[in-house]
Short mmCIF file of C-alpha atoms and ligand atoms in Angstrom, two decimals:
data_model
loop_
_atom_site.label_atom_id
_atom_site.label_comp_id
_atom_site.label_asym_id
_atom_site.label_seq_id
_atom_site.Cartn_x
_atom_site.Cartn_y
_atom_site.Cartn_z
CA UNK A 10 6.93 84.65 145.99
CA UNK A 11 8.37 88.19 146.88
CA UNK A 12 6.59 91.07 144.94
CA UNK A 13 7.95 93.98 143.45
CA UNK A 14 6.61 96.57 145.39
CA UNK A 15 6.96 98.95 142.45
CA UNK A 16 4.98 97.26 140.04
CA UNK A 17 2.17 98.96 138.57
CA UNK A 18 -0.61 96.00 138.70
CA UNK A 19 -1.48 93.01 140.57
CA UNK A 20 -2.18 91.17 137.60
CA UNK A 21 -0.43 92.73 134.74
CA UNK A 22 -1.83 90.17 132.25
CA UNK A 23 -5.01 90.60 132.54
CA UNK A 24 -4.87 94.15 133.75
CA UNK A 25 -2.96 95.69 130.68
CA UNK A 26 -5.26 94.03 128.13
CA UNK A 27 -6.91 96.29 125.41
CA UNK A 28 -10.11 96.52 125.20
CA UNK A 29 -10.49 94.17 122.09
CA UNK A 30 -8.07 91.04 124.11
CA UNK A 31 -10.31 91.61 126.78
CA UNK A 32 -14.05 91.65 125.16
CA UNK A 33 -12.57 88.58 123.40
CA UNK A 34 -11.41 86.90 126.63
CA UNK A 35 -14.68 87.72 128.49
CA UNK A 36 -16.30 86.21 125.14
CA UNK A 37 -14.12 83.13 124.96
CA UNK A 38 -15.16 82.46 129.04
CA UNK A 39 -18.85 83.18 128.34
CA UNK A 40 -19.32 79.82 125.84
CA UNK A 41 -17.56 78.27 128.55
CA UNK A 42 -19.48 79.06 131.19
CA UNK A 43 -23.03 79.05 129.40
CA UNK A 44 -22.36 75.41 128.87
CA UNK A 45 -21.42 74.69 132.56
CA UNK A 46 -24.61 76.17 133.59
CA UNK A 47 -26.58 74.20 131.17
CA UNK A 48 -24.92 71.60 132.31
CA UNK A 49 -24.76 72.12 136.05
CA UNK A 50 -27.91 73.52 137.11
CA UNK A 51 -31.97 72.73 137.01
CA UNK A 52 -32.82 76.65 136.70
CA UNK A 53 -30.66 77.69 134.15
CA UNK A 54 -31.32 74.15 131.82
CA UNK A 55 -35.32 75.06 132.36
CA UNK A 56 -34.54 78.83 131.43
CA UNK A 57 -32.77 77.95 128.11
CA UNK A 58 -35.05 75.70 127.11
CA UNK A 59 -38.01 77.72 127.92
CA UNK A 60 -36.30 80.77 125.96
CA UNK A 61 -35.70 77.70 123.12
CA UNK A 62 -31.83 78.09 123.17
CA UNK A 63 -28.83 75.78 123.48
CA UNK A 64 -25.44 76.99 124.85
CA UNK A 65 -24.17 76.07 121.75
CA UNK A 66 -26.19 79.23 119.61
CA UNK A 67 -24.23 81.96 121.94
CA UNK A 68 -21.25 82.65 119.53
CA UNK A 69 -21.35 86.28 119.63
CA UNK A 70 -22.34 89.20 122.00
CA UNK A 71 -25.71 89.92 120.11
CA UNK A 72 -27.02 85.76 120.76
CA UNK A 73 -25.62 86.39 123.86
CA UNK A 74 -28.76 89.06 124.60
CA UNK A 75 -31.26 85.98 124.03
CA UNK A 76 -30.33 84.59 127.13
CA UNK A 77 -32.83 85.90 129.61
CA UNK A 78 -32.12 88.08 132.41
CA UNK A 79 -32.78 86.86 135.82
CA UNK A 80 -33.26 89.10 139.35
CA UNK A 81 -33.00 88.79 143.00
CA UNK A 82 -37.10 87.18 143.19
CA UNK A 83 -35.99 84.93 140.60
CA UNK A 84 -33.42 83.65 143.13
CA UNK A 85 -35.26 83.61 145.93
CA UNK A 86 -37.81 81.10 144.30
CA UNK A 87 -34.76 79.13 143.15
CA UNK A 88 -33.87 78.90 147.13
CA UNK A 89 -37.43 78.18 148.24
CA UNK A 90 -38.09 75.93 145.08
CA UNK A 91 -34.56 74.30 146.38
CA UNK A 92 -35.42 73.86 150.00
CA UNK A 93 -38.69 71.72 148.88
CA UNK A 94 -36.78 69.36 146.88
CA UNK A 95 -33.37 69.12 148.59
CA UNK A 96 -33.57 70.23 151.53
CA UNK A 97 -30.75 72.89 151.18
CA UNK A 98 -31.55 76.38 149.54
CA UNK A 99 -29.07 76.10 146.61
CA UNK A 100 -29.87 72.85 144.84
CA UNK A 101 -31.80 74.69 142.01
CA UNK A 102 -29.21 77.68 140.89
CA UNK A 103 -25.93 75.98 142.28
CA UNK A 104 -23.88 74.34 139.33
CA UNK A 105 -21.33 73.28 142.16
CA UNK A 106 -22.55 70.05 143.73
CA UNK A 107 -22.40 70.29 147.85
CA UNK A 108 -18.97 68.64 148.65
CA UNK A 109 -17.29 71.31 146.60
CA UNK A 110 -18.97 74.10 148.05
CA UNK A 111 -16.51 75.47 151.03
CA UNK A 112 -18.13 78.89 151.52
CA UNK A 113 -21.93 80.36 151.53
CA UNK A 114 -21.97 84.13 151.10
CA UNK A 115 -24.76 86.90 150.75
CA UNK A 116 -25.34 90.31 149.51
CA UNK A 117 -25.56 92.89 152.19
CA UNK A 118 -29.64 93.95 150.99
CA UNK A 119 -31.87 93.52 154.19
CA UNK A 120 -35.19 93.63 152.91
CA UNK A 121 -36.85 89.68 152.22
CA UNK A 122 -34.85 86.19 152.29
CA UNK A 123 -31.32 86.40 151.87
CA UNK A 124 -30.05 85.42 148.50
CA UNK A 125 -27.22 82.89 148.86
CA UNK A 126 -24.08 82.76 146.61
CA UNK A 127 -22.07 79.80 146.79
CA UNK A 128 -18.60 79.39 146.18
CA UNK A 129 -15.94 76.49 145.35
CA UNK A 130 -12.04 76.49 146.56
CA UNK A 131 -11.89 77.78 142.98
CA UNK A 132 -14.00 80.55 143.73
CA UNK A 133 -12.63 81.79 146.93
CA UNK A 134 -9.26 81.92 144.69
CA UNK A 135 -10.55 84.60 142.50
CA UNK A 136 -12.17 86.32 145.04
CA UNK A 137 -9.06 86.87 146.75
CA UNK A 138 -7.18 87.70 143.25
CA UNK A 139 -9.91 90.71 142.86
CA UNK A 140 -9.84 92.51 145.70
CA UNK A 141 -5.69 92.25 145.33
CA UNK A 142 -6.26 94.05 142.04
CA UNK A 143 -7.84 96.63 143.97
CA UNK A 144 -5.64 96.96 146.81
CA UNK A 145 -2.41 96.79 144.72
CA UNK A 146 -3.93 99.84 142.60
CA UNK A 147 -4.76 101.89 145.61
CA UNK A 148 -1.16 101.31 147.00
CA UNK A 149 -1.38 98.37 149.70
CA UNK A 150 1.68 96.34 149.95
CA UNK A 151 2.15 93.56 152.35
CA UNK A 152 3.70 95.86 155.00
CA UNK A 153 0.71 97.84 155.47
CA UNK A 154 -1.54 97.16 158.67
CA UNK A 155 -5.60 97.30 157.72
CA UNK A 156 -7.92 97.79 160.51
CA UNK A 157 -11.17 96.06 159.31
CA UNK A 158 -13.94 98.66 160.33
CA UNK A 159 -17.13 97.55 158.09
CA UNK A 160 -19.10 94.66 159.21
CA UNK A 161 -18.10 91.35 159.64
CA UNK A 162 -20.41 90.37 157.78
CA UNK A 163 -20.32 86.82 155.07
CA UNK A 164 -21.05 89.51 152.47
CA UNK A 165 -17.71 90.62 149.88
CA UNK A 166 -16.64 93.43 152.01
CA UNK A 167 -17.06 91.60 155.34
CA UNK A 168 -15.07 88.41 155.99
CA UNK A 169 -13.97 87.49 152.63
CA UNK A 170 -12.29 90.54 152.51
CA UNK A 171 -10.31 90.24 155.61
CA UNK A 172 -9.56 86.71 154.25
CA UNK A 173 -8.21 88.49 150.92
CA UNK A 174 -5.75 90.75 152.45
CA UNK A 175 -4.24 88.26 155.07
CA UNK A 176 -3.57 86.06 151.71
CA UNK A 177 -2.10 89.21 150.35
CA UNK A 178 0.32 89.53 153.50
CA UNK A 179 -1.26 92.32 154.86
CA UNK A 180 -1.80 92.65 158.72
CA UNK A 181 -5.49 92.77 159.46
CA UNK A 182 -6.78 93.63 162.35
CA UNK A 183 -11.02 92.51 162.06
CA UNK A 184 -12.82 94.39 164.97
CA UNK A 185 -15.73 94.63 162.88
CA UNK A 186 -18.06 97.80 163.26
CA UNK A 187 -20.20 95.92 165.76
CA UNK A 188 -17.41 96.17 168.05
CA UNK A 189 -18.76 99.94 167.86
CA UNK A 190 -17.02 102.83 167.34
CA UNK A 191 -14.87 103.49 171.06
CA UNK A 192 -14.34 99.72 170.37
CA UNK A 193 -12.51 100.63 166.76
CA UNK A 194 -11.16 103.69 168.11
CA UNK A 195 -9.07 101.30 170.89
CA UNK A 196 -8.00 99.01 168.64
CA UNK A 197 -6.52 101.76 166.52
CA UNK A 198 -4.99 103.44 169.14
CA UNK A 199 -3.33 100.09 170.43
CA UNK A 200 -2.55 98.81 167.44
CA UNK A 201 -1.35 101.74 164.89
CA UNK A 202 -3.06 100.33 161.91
CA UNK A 203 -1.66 102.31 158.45
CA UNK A 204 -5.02 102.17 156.64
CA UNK A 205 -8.89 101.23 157.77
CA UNK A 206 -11.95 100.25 156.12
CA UNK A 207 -15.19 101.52 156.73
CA UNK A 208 -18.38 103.17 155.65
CA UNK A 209 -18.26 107.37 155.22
CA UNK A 210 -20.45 107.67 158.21
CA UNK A 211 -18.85 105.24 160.59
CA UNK A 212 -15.71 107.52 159.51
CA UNK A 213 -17.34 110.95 160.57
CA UNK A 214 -18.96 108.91 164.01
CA UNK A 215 -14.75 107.92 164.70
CA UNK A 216 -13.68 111.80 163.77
CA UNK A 217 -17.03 113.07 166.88
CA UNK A 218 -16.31 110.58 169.03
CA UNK A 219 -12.28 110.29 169.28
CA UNK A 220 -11.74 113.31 171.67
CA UNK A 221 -13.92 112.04 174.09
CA UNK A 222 -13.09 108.47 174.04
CA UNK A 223 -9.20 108.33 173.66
CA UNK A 224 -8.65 112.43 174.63
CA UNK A 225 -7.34 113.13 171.64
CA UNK A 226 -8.20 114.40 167.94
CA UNK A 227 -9.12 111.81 165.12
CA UNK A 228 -6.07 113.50 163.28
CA UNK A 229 -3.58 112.53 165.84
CA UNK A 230 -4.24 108.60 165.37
CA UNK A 231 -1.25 108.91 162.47
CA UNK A 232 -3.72 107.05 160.08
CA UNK A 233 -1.96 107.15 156.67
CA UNK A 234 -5.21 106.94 154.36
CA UNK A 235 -9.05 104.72 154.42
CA UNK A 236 -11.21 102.77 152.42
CA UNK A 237 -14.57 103.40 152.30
CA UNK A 238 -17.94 101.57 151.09
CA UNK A 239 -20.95 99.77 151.59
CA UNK A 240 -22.70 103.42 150.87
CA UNK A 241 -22.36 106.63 148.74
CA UNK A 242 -19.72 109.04 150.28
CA UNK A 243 -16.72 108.39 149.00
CA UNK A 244 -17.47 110.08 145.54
CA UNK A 245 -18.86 113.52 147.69
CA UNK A 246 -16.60 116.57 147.75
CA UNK A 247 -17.67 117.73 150.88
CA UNK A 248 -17.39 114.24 152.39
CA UNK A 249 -13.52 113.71 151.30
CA UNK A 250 -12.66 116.66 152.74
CA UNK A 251 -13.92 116.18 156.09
CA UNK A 252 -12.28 112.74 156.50
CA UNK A 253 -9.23 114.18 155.07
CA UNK A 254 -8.89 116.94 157.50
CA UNK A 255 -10.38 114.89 160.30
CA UNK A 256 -8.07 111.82 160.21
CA UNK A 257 -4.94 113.97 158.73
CA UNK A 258 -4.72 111.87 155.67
CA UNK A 259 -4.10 111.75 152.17
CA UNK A 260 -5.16 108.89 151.45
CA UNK A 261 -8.97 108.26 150.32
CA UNK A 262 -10.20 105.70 148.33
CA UNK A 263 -14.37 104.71 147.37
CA UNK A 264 -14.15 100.84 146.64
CA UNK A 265 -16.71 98.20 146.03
CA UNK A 266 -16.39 94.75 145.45
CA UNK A 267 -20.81 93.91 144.77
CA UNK A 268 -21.72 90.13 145.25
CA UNK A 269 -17.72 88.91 144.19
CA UNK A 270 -17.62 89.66 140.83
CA UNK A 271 -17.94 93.15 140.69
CA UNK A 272 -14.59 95.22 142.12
CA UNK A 273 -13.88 98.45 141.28
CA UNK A 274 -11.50 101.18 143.17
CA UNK A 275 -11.33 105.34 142.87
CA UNK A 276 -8.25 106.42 141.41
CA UNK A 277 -8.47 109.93 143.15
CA UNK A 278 -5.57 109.59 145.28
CA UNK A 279 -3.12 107.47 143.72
CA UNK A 280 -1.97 110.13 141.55
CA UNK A 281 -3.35 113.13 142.83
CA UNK A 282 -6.70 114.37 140.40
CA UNK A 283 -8.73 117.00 141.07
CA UNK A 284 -12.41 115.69 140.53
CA UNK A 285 -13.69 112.44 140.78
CA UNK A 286 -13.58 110.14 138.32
CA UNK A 287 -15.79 107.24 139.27
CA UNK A 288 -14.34 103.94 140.26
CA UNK A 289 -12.04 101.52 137.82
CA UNK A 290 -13.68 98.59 137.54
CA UNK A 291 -10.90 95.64 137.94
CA UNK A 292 -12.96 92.36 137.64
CA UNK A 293 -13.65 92.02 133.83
CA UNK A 294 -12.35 88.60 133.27
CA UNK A 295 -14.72 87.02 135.92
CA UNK A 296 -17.42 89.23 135.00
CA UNK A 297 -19.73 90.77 131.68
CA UNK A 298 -21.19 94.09 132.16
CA UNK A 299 -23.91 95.06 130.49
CA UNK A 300 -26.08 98.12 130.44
CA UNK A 301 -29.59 98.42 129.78
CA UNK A 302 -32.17 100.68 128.90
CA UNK A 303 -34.15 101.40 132.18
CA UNK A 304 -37.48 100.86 130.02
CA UNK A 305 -37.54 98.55 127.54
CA UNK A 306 -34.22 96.28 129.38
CA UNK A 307 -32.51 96.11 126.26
CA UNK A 308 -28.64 95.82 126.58
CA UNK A 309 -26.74 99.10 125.24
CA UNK A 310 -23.52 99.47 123.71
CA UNK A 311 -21.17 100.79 126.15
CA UNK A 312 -20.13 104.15 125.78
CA UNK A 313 -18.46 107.13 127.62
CA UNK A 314 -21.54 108.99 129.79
CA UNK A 315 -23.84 106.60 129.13
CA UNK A 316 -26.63 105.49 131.93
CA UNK A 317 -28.34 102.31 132.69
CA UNK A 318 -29.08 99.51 135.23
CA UNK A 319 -26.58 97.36 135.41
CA UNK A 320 -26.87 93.58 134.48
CA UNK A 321 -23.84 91.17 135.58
CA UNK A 322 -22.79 88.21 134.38
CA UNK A 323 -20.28 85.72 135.89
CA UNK A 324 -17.55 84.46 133.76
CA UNK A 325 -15.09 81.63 135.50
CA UNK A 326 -17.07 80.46 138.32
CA UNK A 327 -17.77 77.13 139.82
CA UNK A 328 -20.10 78.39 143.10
CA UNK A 329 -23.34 80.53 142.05
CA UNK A 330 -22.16 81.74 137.86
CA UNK A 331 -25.76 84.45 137.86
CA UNK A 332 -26.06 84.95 134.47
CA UNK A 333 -27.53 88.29 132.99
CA UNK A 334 -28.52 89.45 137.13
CA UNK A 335 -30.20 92.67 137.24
CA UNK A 336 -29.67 94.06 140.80
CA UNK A 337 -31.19 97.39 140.51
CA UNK A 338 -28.50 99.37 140.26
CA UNK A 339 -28.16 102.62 138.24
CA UNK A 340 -24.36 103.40 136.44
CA UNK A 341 -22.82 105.40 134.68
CA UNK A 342 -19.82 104.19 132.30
CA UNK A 343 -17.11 105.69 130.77
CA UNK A 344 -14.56 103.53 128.58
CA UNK A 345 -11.95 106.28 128.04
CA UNK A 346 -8.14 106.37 129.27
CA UNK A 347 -8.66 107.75 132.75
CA UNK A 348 -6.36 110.93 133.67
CA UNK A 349 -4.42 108.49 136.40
CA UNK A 350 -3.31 106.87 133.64
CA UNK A 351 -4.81 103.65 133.75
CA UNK A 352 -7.12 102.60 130.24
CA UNK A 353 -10.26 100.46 131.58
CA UNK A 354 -14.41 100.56 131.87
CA UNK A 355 -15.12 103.18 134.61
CA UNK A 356 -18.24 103.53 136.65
CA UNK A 357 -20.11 105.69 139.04
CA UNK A 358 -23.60 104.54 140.76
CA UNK A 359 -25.91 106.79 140.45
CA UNK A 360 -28.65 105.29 142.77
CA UNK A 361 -31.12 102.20 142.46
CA UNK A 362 -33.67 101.95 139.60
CA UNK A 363 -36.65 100.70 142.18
CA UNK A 364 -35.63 103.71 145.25
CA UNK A 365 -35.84 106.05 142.20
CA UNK A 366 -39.13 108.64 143.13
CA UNK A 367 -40.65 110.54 140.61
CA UNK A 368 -41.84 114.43 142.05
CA UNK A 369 -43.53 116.10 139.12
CA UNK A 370 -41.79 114.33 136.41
CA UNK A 371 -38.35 114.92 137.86
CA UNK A 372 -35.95 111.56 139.18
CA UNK A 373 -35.23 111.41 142.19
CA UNK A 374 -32.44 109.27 143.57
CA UNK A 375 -31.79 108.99 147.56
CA UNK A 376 -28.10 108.73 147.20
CA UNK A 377 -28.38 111.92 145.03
CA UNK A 378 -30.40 114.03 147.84
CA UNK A 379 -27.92 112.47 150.76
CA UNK A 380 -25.33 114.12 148.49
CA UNK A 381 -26.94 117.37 148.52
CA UNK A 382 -27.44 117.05 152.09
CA UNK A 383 -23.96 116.23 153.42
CA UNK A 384 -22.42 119.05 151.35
CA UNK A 385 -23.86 121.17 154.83
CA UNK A 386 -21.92 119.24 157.48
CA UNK A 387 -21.10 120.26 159.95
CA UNK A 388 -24.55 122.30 160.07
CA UNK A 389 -26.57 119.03 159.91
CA UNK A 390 -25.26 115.44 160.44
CA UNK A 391 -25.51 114.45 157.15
CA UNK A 392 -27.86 112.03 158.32
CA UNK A 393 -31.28 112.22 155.99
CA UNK A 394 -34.44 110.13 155.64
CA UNK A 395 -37.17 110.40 153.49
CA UNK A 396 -41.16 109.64 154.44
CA UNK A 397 -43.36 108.07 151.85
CA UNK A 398 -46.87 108.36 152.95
CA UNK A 399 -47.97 106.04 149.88
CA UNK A 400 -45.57 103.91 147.96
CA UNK A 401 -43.46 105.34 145.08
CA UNK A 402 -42.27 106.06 142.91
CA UNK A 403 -44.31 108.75 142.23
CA UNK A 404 -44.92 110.87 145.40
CA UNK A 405 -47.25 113.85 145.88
CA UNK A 406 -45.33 117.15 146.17
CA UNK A 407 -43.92 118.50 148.50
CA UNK A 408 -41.24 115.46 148.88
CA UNK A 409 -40.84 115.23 153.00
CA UNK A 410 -37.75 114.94 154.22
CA UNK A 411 -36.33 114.83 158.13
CA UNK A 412 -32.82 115.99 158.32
CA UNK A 413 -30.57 115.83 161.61
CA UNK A 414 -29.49 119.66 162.16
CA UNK A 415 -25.50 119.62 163.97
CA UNK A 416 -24.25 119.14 167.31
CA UNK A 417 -24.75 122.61 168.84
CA UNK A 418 -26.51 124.23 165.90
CA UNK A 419 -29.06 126.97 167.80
CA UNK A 420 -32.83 126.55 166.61
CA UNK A 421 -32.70 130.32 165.75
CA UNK A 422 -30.54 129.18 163.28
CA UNK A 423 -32.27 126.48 161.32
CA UNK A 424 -35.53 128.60 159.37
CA UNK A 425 -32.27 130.11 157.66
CA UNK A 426 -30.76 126.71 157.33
CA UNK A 427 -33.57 125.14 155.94
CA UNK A 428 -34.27 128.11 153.00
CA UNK A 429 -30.62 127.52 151.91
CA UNK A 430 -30.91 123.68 151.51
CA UNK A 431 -34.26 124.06 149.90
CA UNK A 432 -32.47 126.29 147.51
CA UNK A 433 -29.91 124.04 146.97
CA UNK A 434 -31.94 121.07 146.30
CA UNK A 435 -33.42 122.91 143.97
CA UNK A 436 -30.77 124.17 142.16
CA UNK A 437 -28.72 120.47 142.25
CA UNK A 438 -31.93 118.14 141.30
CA UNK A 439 -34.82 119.82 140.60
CA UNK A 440 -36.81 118.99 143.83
CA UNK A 441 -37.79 121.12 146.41
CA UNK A 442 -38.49 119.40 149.74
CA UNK A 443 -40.40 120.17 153.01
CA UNK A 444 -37.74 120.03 155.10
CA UNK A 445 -38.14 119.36 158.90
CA UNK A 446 -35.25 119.18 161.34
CA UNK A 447 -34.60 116.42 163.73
CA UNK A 448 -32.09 116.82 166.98
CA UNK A 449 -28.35 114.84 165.92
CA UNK A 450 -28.40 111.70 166.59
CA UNK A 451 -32.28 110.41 166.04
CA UNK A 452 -31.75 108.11 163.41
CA UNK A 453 -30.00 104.62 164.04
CA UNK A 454 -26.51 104.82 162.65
CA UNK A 455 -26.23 101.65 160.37
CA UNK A 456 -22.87 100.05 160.56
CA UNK A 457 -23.87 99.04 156.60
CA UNK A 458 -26.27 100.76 154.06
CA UNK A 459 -28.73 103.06 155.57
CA UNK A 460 -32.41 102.53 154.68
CA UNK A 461 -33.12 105.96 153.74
CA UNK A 462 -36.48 105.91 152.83
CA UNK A 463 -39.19 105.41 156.16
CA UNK A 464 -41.99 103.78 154.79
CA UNK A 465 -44.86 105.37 156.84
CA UNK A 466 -47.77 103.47 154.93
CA UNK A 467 -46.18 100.47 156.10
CA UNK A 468 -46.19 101.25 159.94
CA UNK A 469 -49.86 102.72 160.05
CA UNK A 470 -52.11 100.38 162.13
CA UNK A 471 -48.50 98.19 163.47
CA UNK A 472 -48.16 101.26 166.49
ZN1 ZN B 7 -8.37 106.74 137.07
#
């Protein structure tokens, strides 16, 4: 099938719905899927029952909140709970039995046993569909060559991804970022790629390391725009506009696309805004968002500005359909007609509900001080960590913080440097650290998420 390159969605069905077609489509695949579960899988039969519900009582979005909500540790002791009795770790959670199960994938978190998501042929189909949404917004056509920069990893924005935009038509090129950056840096030079994907710092190591490596600016690769996630960035001023001027683009987009089901895109540059405006969230027919209250976890009516933890639920899905998953994550959601045009739930992460620190009563979110930190590039490296000396999330002022000064910054310089940041920090969130500086270069670049917080009660007694 040849595509119109000039039409406005991917999926204009689906993608043009009002908000009433779709809460009654998502509502409509809900009963659906609540019964598959029930009817596919040991955990979720035992949870209903225990919570003394049948699929059959969900008929509207209030029964819907008696289902309870389920998080990454209840997973894991699905997977350990499935490895005792089957042998495999998905036996317990899986409603898909194993001979239609053609891929295993896993969220990108580090920290304890992997959680495994399965998915079906079926699956893998909407996958693919999602992230076309996505790319089709942001203004990839089947031309356009993609140089694959973020990990290739089995988690959304790793393999499946690549797999998504080869469907599409698009040229990929997967190096991977464990190729390593004069690795990428070839391959772009050799191969003239239109667009890559990576993570905001992986795109400021390219822009420091080009000259040396292929003897000439970042700017003069003729890259025509980037993708960037797996970390906050995207979303910072400051940030944009380094990666703009460094790579000589125009083209910047902040994309996600969390464990499958959850895809959203910035619609910054496809018609030229001046301030953010979070990211579009594309996926709402395969998946129920839900907000809730940070305290009591009671689901919220959506509404423009408003801030919870996010709680997903799968709609349409054979593999691993998680339903009511907390993973942590702090949003903010607007539902009003964005000023690119496009009408749809909008969201911006604000951080994660258990990194959130508490310094005399005011919340702290990492990705909220590495904001404030990378708005002095080039001065510092943008590169920040945080030392707990007791775990949070209250800590005992003053909040510690190392911070990599710049390539070439003289030490006379940095007592002045370090007054101003304190000041801004104070001024932008209400915290003022202890800041000490660190030579560029200290801390291990990640090729996905940094861990931004050093535990140091956890290494006492292990040196
Ligand atoms: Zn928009």
């Amino acid at each position: 099938m040849k595509l119109d390159p000039n039409r406005k969605y991917w999926n204009p069905k689906i993608e043009s719905m009002s908000r009433e077609e779709l809460r009654n489509l998502q509502l409509k695949k809900l009963k659906k899927q609540l019964r598959y579960n029930y009817e596919n899988s040991i955990f979720y039969r035992d949870r209903f029952n225990q919570a003394g519900i049948k699929p059959g009582d969900i008929r509207t979005w209030e029964d819907f909140t008696r289902v309870p909500p389920m998080t990454k540790d209840d997973q894991r002791q699905c997977q350990e709970e499935s490895l005792a009795r089957f042998g495999h770790p998905y036996g317990m959670l899986a409603c898909a039995s194993v001979e239609k199960i053609v891929r295993l994938s896993s969220t990108s978190g580090t920290t304890g046993m992997p959680t495994l998501y399965t998915l079906t042929k079926h699956d893998v189909k909407v996958v693919r569909e999602l992230h076309a949404r996505k790319m089709w917004r942001m203004g990839f056509r089947p031309t356009d060559i993609v140089l694959h920069a973020l990990a290739l990893s089995m988690f959304t924005g790793g393999v499946p991804v690549c797999d998504a935009l080869q469907e599409y038509g698009i040229t990929m090129i997967p190096v991977g970022a464990e190729g390593g950056v004069n690795r990428v840096l070839q391959f772009i030079d050799l191969c003239k790629p239109h667009y890559i994907r990576c993570t905001p710092s992986f795109a400021e190591y390219l822009i420091q390391r080009c000259p040396q490596a292929l003897g000439k600016p970042a700017s003069a690769l003729g890259l025509k725009g980037m993708t960037l996630g797996g970390e906050p960035g995207g979303s910072i001023p400051e940030v944009r506009k380094r990666l703009k001027e460094g790579f000589n683009i125009q083209r910047l987009f902040d994309n996600i696309g969390g464990s499958h089901n959850f895809h959203g895109y910035s619609c910054l540059e496809t018609v030229d805004l001046p301030t953010y405006k979070g990211m579009h969230l594309v996926s709402e027919d395969y998946c129920i968002l839900e907000l809730l209250d940070p305290k009591t976890q009671q689901s919220m009516e959506l509404k423009d500005g408003l801030v919870g933890e996010m709680c997903y639920t799968y709609i349409d899905w054979e593999g691993t359909p998680l339903l009511r998953y907390r993973l942590g994550d702090i949003l903010e959601v607007h539902l009003s007609t964005c000023d690119c045009g496009n009408p749809g739930l909008r969201f911006k992460i604000i951080g994660r509900a258990d990194d959130m620190l508490i310094i005399k009563g005011v919340n702290l979110y990492p990705a909220a001080l590495k904001n404030a930190v990378m708005g002095f590039v080039p001065r510092v490296t943008g590169e920040v960590r945080i030392l707990l000396d007791a775990p949070g999330p209250r800590v005992t002022p003053p909040l510690k913080i190392q911070v990599e000064y710049g390539e070439g910054i003289p030490s006379q310089d940095l007592p002045g440097l370090n007054k101003e940041m304190r000041e801004k920090m104070h001024s932008l969130l209400r915290v003022t650290p202890e800041i000490e500086f660190v030579p560029p270069n200290t801390f291990e670049r990640a090729t996905h998420k940094s861990k931004m917080i050093v535990k140091r009660y956890e290494q006492k007694g292990n040196t």
